[in-house]
Coordinates of C-alpha atoms and ligand atoms in Angstrom, one line a residue:
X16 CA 8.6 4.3 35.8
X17 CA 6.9 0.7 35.6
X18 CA 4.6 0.4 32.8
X19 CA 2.7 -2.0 30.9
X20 CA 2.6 -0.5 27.4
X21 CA 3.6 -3.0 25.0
X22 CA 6.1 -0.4 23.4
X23 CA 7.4 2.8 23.3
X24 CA 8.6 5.3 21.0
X25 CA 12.5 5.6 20.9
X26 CA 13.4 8.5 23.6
X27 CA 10.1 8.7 25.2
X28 CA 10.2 7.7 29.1
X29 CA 7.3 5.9 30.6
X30 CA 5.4 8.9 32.3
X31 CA 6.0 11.3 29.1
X32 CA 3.9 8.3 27.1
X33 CA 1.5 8.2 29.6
X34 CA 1.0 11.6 30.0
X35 CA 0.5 11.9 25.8
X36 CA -2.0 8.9 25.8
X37 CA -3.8 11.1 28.9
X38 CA -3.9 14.2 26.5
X39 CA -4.9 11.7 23.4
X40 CA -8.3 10.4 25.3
X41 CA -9.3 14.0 25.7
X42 CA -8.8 14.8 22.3
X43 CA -10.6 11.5 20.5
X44 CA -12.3 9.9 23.6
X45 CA -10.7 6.9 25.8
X46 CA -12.8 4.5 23.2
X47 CA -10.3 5.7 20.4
X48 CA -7.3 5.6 22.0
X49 CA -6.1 1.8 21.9
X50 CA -3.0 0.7 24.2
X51 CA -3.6 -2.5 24.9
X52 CA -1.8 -5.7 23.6
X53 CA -5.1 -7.5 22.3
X54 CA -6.4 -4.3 20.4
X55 CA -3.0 -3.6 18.8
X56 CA -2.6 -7.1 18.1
X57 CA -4.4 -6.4 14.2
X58 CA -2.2 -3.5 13.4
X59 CA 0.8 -6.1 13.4
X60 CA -0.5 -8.3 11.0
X61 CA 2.1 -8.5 8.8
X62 CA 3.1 -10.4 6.0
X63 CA 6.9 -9.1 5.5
X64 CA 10.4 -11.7 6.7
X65 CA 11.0 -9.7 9.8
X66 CA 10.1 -10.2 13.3
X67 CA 6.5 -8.1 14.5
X68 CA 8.3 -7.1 17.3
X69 CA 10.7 -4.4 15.1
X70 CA 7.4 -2.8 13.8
X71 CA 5.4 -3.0 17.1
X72 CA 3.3 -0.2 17.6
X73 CA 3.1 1.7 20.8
X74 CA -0.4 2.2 20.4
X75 CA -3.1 3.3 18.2
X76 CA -5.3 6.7 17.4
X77 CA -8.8 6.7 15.4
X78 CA -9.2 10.0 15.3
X79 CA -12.9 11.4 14.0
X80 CA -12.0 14.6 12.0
X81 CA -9.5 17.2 10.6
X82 CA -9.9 19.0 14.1
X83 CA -9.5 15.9 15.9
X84 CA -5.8 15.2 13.8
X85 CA -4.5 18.7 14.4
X86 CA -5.3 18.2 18.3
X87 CA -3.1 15.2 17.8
X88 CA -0.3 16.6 16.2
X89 CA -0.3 18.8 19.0
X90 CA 0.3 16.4 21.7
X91 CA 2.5 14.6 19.6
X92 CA 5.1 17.5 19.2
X93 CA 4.7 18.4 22.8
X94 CA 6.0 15.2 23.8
X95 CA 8.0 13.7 21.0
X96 CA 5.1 11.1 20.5
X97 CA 5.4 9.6 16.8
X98 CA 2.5 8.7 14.6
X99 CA 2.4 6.2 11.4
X100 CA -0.9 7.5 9.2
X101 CA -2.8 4.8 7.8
X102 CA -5.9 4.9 5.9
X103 CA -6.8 1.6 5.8
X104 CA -3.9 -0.1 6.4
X105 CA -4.4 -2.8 4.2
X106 CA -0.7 -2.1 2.7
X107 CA -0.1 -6.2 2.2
X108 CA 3.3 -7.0 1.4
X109 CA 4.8 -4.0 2.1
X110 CA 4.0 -3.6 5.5
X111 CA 0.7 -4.2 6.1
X112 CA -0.8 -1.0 8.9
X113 CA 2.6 -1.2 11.4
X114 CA 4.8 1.2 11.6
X115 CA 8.2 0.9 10.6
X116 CA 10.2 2.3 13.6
X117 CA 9.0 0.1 16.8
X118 CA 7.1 2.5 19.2
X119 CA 5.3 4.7 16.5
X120 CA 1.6 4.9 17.2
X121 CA -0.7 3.9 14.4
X122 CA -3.0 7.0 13.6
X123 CA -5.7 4.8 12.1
X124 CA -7.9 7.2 9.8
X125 CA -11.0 4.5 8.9
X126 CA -13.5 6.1 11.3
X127 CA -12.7 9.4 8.6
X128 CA -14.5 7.4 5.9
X129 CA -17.2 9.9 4.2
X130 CA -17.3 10.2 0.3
X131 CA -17.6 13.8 0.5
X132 CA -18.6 14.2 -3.4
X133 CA -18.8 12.1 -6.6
X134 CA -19.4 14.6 -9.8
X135 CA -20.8 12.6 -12.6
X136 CA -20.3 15.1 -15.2
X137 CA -16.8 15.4 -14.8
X138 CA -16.2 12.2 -13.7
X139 CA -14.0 12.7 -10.1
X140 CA -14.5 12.2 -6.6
X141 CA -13.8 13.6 -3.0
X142 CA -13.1 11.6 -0.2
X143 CA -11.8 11.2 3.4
X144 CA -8.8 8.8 4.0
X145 CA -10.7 6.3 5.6
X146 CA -12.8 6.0 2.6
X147 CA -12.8 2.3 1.3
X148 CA -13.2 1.3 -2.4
X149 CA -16.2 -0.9 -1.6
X150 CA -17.9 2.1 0.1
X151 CA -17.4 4.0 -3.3
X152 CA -18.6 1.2 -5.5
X153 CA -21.8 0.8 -3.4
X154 CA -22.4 4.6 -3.9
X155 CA -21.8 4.3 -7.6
X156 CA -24.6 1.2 -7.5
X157 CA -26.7 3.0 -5.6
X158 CA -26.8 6.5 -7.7
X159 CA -26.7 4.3 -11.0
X160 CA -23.9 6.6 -12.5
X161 CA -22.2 5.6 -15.4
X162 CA -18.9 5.4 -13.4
X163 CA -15.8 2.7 -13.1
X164 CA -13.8 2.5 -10.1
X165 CA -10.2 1.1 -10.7
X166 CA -9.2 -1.3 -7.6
X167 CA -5.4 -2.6 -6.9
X168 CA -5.7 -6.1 -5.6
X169 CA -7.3 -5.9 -2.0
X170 CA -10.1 -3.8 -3.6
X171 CA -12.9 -4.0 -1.0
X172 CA -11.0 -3.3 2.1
X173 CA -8.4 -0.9 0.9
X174 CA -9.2 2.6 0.5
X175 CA -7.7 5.1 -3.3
X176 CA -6.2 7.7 -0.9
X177 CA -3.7 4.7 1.3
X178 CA -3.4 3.1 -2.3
X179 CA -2.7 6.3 -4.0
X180 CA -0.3 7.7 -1.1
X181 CA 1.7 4.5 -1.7
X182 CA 1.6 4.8 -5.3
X183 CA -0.1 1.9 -6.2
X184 CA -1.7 0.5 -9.0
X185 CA -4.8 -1.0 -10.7
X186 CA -5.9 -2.2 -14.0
X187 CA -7.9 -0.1 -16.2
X188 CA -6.8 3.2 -18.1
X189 CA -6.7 4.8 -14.9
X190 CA -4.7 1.9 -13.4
X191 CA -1.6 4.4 -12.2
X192 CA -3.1 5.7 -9.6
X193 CA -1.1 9.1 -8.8
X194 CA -1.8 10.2 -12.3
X195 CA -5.2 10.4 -12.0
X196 CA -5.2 12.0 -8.3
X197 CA -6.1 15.6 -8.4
X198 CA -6.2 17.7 -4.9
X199 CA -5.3 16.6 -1.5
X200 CA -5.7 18.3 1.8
X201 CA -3.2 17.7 4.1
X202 CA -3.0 18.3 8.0
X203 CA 1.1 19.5 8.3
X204 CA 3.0 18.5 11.8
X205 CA 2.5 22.2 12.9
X206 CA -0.9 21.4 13.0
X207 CA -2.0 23.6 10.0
X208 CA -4.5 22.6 7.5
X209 CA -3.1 22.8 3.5
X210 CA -5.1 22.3 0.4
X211 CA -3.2 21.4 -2.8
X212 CA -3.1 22.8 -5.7
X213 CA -6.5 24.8 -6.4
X214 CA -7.7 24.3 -3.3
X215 CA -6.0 26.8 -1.9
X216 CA -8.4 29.3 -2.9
X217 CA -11.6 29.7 -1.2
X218 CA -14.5 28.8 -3.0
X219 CA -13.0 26.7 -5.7
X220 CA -14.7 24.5 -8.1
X221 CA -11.6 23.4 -9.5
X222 CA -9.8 21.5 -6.8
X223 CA -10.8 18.2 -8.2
X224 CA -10.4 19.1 -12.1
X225 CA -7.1 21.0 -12.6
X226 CA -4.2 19.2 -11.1
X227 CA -1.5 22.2 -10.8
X228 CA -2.7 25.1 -9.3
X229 CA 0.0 27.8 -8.5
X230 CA 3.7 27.9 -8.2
X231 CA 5.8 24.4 -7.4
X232 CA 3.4 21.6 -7.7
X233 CA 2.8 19.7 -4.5
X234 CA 0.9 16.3 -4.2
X235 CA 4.0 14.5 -5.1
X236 CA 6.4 14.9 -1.9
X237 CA 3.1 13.7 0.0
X238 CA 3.1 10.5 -1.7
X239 CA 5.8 7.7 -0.6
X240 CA 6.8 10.2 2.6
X241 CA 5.7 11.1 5.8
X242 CA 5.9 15.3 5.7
X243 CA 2.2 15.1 6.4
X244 CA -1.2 13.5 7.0
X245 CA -3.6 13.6 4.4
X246 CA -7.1 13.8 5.5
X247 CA -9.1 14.4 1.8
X248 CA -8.1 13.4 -1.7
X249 CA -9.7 14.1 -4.9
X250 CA -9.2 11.6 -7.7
X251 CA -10.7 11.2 -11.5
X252 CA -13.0 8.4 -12.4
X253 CA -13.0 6.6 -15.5
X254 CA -17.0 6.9 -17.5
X255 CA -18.0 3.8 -18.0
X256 CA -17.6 2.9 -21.7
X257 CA -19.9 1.7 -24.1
X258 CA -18.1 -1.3 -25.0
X259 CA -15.4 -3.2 -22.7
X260 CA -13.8 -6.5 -24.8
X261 CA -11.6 -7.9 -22.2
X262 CA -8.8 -10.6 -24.0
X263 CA -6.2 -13.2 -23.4
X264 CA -2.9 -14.1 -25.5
X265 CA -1.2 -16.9 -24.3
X266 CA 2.5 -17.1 -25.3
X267 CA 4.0 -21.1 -25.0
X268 CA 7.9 -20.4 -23.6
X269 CA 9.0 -18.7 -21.1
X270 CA 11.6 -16.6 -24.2
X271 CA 8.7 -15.3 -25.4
X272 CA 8.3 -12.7 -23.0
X273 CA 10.2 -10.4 -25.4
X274 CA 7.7 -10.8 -28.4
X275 CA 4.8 -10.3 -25.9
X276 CA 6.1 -6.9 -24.8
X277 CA 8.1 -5.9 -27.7
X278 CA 4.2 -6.1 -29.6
X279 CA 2.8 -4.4 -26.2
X280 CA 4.8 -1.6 -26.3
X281 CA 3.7 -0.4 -29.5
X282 CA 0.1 -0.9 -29.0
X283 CA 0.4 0.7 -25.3
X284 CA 2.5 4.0 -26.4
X285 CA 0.0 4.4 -29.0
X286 CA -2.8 4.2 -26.8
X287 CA -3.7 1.2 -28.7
X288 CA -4.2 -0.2 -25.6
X289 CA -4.9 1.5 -23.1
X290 CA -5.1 0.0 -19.8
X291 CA -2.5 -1.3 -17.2
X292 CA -3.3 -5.0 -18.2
X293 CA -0.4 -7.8 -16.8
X294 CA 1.7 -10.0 -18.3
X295 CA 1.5 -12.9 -15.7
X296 CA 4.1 -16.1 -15.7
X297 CA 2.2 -19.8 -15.2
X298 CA 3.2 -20.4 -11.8
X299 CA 0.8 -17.0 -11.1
X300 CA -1.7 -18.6 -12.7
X301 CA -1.2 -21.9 -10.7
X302 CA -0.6 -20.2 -7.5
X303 CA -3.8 -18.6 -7.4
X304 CA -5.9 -21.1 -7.9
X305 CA -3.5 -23.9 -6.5
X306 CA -1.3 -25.1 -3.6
X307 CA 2.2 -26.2 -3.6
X308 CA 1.8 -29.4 -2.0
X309 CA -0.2 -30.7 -4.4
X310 CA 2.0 -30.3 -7.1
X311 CA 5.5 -30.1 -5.1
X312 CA 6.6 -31.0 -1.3
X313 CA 10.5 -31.4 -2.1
X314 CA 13.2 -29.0 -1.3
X315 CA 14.2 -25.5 -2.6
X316 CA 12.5 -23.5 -5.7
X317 CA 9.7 -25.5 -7.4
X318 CA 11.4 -27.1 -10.7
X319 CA 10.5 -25.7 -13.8
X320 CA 9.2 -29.3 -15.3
X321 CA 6.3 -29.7 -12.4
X322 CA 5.2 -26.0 -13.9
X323 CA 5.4 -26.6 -16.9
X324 CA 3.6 -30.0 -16.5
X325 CA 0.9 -28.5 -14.5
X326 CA 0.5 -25.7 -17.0
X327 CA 0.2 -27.9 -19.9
X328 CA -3.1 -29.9 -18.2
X329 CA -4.7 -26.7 -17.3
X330 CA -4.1 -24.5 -20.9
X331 CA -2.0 -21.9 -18.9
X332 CA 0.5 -20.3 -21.4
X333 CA 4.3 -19.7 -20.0
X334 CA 3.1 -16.3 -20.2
X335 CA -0.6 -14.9 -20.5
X336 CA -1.3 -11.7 -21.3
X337 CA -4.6 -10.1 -20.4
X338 CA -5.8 -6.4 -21.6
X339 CA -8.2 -5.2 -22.6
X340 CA -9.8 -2.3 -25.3
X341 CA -12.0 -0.1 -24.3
X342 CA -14.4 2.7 -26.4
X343 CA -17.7 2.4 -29.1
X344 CA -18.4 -0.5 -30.8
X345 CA -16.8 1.1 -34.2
X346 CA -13.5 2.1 -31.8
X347 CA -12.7 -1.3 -30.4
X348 CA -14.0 -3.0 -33.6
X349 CA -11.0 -0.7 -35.3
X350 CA -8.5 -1.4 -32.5
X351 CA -9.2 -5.1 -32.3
X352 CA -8.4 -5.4 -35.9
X353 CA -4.4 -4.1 -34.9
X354 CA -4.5 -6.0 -31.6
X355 CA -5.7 -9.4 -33.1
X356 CA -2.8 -8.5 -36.2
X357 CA 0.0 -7.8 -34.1
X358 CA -0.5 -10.5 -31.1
X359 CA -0.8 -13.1 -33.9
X360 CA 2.1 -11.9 -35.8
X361 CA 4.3 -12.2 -32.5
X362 CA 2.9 -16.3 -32.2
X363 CA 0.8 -15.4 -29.3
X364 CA -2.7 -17.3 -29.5
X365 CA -6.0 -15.0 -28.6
X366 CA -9.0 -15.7 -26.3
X367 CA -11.7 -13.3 -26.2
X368 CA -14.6 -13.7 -23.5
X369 CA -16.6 -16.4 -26.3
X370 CA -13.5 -19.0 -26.1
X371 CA -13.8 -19.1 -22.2
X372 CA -15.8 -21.1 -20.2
X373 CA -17.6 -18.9 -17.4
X374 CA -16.4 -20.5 -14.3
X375 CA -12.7 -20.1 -15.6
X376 CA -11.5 -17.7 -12.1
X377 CA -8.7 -16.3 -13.7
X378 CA -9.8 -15.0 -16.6
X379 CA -13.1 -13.7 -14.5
X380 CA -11.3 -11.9 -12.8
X381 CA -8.7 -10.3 -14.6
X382 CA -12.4 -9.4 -16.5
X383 CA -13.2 -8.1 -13.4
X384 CA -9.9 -6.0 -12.5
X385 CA -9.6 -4.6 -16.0
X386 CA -13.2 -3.2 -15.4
X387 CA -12.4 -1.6 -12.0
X388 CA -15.0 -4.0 -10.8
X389 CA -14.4 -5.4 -6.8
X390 CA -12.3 -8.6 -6.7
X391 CA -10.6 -10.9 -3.7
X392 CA -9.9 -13.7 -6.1
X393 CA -5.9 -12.9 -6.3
X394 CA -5.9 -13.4 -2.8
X395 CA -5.5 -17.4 -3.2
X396 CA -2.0 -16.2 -3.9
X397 CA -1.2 -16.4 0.2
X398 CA -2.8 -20.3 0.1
X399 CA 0.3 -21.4 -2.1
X400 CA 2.6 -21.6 0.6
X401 CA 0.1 -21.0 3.7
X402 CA 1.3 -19.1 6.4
X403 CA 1.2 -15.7 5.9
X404 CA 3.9 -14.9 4.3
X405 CA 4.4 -12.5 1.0
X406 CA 6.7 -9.8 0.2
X407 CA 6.4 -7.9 -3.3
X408 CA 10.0 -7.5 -5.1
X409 CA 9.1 -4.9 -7.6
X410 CA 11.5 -3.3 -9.7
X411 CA 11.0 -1.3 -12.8
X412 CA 11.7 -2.1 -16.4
X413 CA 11.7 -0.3 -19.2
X414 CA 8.8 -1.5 -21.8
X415 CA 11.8 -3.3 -23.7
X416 CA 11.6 -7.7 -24.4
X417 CA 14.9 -7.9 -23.9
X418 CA 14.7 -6.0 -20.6
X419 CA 12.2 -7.5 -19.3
X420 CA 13.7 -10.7 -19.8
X421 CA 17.3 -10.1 -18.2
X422 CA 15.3 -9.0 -15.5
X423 CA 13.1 -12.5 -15.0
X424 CA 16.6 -14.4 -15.4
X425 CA 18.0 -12.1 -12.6
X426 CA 15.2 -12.7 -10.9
X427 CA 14.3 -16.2 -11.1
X428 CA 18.2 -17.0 -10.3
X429 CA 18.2 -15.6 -7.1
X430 CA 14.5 -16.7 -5.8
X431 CA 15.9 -20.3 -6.4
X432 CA 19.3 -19.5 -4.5
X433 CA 17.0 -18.9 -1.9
X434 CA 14.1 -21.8 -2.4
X435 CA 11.8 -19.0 -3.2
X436 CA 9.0 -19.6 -5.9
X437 CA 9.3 -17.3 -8.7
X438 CA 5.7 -16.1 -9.2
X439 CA 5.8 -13.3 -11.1
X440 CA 3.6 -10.8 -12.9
X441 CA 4.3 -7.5 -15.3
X442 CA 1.8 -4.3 -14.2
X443 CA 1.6 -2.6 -18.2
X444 CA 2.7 0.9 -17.1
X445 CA 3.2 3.6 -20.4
X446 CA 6.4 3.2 -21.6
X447 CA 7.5 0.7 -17.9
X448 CA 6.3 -2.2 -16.8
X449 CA 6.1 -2.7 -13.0
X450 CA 8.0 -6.1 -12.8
X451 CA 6.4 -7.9 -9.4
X452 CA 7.9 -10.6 -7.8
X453 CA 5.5 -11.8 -5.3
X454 CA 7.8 -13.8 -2.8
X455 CA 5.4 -16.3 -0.6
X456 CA 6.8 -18.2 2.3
X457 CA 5.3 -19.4 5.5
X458 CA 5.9 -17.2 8.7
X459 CA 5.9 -19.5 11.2
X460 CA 8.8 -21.7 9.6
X461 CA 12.3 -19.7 10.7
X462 CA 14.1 -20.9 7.9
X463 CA 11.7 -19.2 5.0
X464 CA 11.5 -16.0 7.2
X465 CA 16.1 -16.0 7.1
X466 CA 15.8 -17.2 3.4
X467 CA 12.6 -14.5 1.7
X468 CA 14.8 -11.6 4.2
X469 CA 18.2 -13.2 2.3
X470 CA 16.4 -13.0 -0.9
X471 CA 14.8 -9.8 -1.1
X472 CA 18.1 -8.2 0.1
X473 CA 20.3 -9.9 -2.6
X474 CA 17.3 -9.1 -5.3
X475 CA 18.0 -5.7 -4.3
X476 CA 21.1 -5.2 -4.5
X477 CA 21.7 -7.5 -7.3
X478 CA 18.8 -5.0 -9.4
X479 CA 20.4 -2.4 -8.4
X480 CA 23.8 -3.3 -9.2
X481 CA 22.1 -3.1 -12.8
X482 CA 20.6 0.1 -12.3
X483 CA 17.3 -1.1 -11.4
X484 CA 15.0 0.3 -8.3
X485 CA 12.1 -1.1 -6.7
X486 CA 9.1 1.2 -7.6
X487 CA 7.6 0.8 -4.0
X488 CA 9.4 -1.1 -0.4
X489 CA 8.3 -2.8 2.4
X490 CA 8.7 -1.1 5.9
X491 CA 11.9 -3.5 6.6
X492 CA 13.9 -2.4 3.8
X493 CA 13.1 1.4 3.3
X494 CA 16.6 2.4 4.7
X495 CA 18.1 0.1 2.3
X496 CA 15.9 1.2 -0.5
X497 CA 16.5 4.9 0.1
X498 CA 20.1 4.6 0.0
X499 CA 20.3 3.0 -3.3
X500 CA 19.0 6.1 -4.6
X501 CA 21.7 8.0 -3.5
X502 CA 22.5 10.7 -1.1
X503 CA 21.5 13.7 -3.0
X504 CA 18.1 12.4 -3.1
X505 CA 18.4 11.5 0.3
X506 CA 19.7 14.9 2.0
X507 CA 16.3 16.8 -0.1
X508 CA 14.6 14.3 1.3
X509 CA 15.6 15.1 5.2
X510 CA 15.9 18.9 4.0
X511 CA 12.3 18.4 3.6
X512 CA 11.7 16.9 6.9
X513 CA 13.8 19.4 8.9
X514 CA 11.7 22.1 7.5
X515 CA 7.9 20.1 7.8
X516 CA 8.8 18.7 10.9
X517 CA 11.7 19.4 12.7
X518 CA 10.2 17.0 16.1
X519 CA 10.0 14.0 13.7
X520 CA 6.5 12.8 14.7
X521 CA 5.3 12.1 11.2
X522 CA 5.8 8.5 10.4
X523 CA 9.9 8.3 10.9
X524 CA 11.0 5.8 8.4
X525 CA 8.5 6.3 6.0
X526 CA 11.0 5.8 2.9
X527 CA 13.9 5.6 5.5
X528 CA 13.4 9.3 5.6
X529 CA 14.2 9.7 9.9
X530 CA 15.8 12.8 11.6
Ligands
ADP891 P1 -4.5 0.7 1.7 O1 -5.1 0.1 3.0 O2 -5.4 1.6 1.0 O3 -3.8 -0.3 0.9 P2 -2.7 2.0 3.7 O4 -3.8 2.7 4.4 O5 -2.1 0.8 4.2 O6 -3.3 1.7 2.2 O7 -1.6 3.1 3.3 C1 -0.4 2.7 2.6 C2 0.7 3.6 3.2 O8 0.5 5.0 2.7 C3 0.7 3.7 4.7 O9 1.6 2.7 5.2 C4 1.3 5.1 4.9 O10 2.7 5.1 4.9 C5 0.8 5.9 3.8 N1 -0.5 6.6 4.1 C6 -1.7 6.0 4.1 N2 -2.7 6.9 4.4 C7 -2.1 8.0 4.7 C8 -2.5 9.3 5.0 N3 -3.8 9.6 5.1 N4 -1.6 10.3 5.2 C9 -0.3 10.1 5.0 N5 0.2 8.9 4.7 C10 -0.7 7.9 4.5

């Protein structure tokens, strides 16, 4: 049959599509059904080295409740009719809100956006997918509660349960996300309705407060997969503390890495410090605030003297840490006492908020970051290069100096084998750091697209080869990333799928996972 769809999923003829997209309109109404190439055109936004056309959607869904999804799921196994969940699909970097098979319709969850509770008193909240981070923090306003949200990076737009699902991060004490998510409700492929952990039970009051519930623990194999949709999550909130004295240690070569996290591991395991503060190299700092060109317009990786010089003029250390402490005024006034003691020791230098000038935008908002407070500002990051480019390379380290620098060696080799900037920050985790790579390149030049694809595959394998994994992968290299973790992993993994859902309808790909 002739059509005009702009894609369609792998094995599904013409008429079967159309028949599915007849059956969808029913369901959600012909306004939330979306088949045509202008309206799909934002859900292939992305920002990752391969062409949109690999990840072009077939369509999109926006369904308008739980009902609504199972209706879907319906249709979808009846014809073999794929679906890629999003929340909010703000996923920058790693894939943005396309699929990662061609042909998968986006299921596009932000019309399912109610905060469905916040509980002051034990500090959580319940909300639908769609639910945004700036919707929360306007409720928190609103309601005056003594509350902090923690944001990853595109805060506003972005929404904890796509964040979560991804296992991403932000900045505060509650800054790994998964940890601190309690209760999910899920809509399976069969089209049943499950609630994790003690939300199984009617009536509960302790979905949102007790993690476990009964029997083999859940939540996790809905994070990072695609076995099923979720349409709630529940998630702890951090009160807002008394006192919040945000800081900056500036370390002067680029060697020094190992005294800055050999003194932050001690603090961090001993809760010392308690939040996921960064560990950022200068060219971060630059890059935010800065474009290339006017500091660089020659060929391949930008050489280490322009940073350095650039660095010098502005007061940007070769590394900067920022953290921050958090507790009463007699707490922090204790744990300053150690952090001050130790940073200095390791010949870091110290800036609190009364050695920095107010307009400074980095340290405002790291200020702002570390107190879950909404921030765009790390955006400037996709102006370096222009062109929409970025890709995260993020493998984990072990809190260890000397790890963490074999790792930027490895890692700054191979970005300049490629002509790819090496702007890189370290995520604090517990006893990890989240090593991020953020690889910018311009989109529209053919040459940076072959050379950050190159890249990220040698960085890869290269890490790997060293028995390092990426934490978290864009939808072009979740095949490759899934086989570095082996085949065991792998065959629970489609063990899993066969058994959730055998038609394969639920995001295929998702963490190369595909039956
Ligand atoms: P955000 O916009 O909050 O950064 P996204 O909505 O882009 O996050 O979600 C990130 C990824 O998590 C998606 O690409 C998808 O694989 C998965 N995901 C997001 N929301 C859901 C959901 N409600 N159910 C299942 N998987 C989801």
């Amino acid at each position: 049959m002739k059509h005009d769809f702009v894609a369609l999923p792998k094995g599904v003829p013409a008429d079967a599509f159309a028949a599915a997209v007849k059956e969808f309109r029913a369901i959600v109404g012909d306004e939330h059904v979306i088949t045509s190439a202008d309206l799909i055109a934002p859900y292939i936004k992305i920002m990752i080295p391969e062409e949109d056309d690999k990840h072009m959607p077939s369509g999109a869904l926006l369904p308008g409740s739980v009902e609504e999804v199972q209706a879907i799921v319906g249709v979808c196994n009846k014809y073999k009719v794929p679906v890629w969940p999003i929340s909010t699909g703000r996923n920058f970097g790693y894939g943005s809100a396309a699929p990662a098979r061609r042909g998968t319709m986006v299921l596009d969850l932000r019309r399912m956006n109610r905060i469905l509770e916040v509980d002051a008193d034990l500090c959580y909240a319940l909300v639908e997918a769609g639910c945004t981070y700036q919707q929360l923090a306007d409720y928190i306003e609103e309601h005056d509660l003594p509350l902090w949200l923690d944001t990853p990076m595109p805060a506003p737009v972005a929404s904890p349960t796509g964040n979560t699902l991804d296992r991403g991060v932000g900045y505060t004490p509650y800054g790994e996300h998964f940890l601190f998510q309690c209760g999910m409700e899920v809509v399976l492929a069969n089209g049943k309705v499950l609630r994790t952990g003690m939300g199984a039970l009617e009536n509960s009051n302790t979905w949102q407060v007790f993690k476990w519930g009964y029997g083999p623990y859940l939540d996790g194999i809905f994070t990072q997969s695609n076995f099923g949709i979720v349409t709630k999550m529940g998630f702890w909130l951090m009160p807002r503390p008394p006192v919040y004295k945000p800081f900056l240690v500036k370390y002067p070569h680029e060697e020094d890495i190992v005294k800055a996290i050999d003194t932050i591991r001690v603090l961090r395991i001993n809760q010392i410090i308690a939040n996921a503060g960064t560990v950022s190299n200068a060219l971060w700092e630059i890059a935010v605030t800065t474009r290339r060109f006017e500091l660089w317009e020659g060929e391949g990786q930008i050489p280490d003297e322009i940073v350095r010089e650039h660095a010098r003029e502005k007061g940007y250390g070769a590394w900067n840490v920022y953290a921050a402490l958090y507790g009463t005024q007699e707490q922090v006034d204790v744990n300053w006492k150690m952090v001050k003691g130790a940073f200095e020791a390791s010949g870091g230098e110290i800036f609190t908020e009364q050695d920095m000038p107010a307009d400074d935008p980095l340290w405002q908002y790291r200020k702002d970051m570390m107190s879950g407070t909404l921030s765009m500002r790390e955006f400037g990051l996709y102006n370096w290069r222009g062109g929409g480019g970025s890709t995260w390379f993020a493998p984990v380290s072990q809190a260890r100096g000397s790890e963490t620098l074999k790792q930027m060696h490895m890692a700054k080799a191979i970005t300049r084998e490629f002509g790819i900037d090496y702007v890189a920050l370290f995520i604090i985790g517990w006893r990890d750091m989240h090593h991020i790579v953020d690889m910018l390149y311009d989109r529209t030049d053919p040459a940076q697209m072959r050379a950050a694809h190159g890249c990220y595959e040698k960085l890869l394998h290269d890490f790997a080869a060293q028995g390092y994994g990426v934490y978290r992968a864009n939808t072009a290299f979740m095949d490759e990333v899934a086989a570095l973790y082996g085949p065991v992993k792998h065959e629970v993994n489609l063990a899993l799928k066969r058994a959730l859902d055998p038609n394969n309808i639920l995001a295929p790909g998702k963490s190369g996972i595909d039956i």
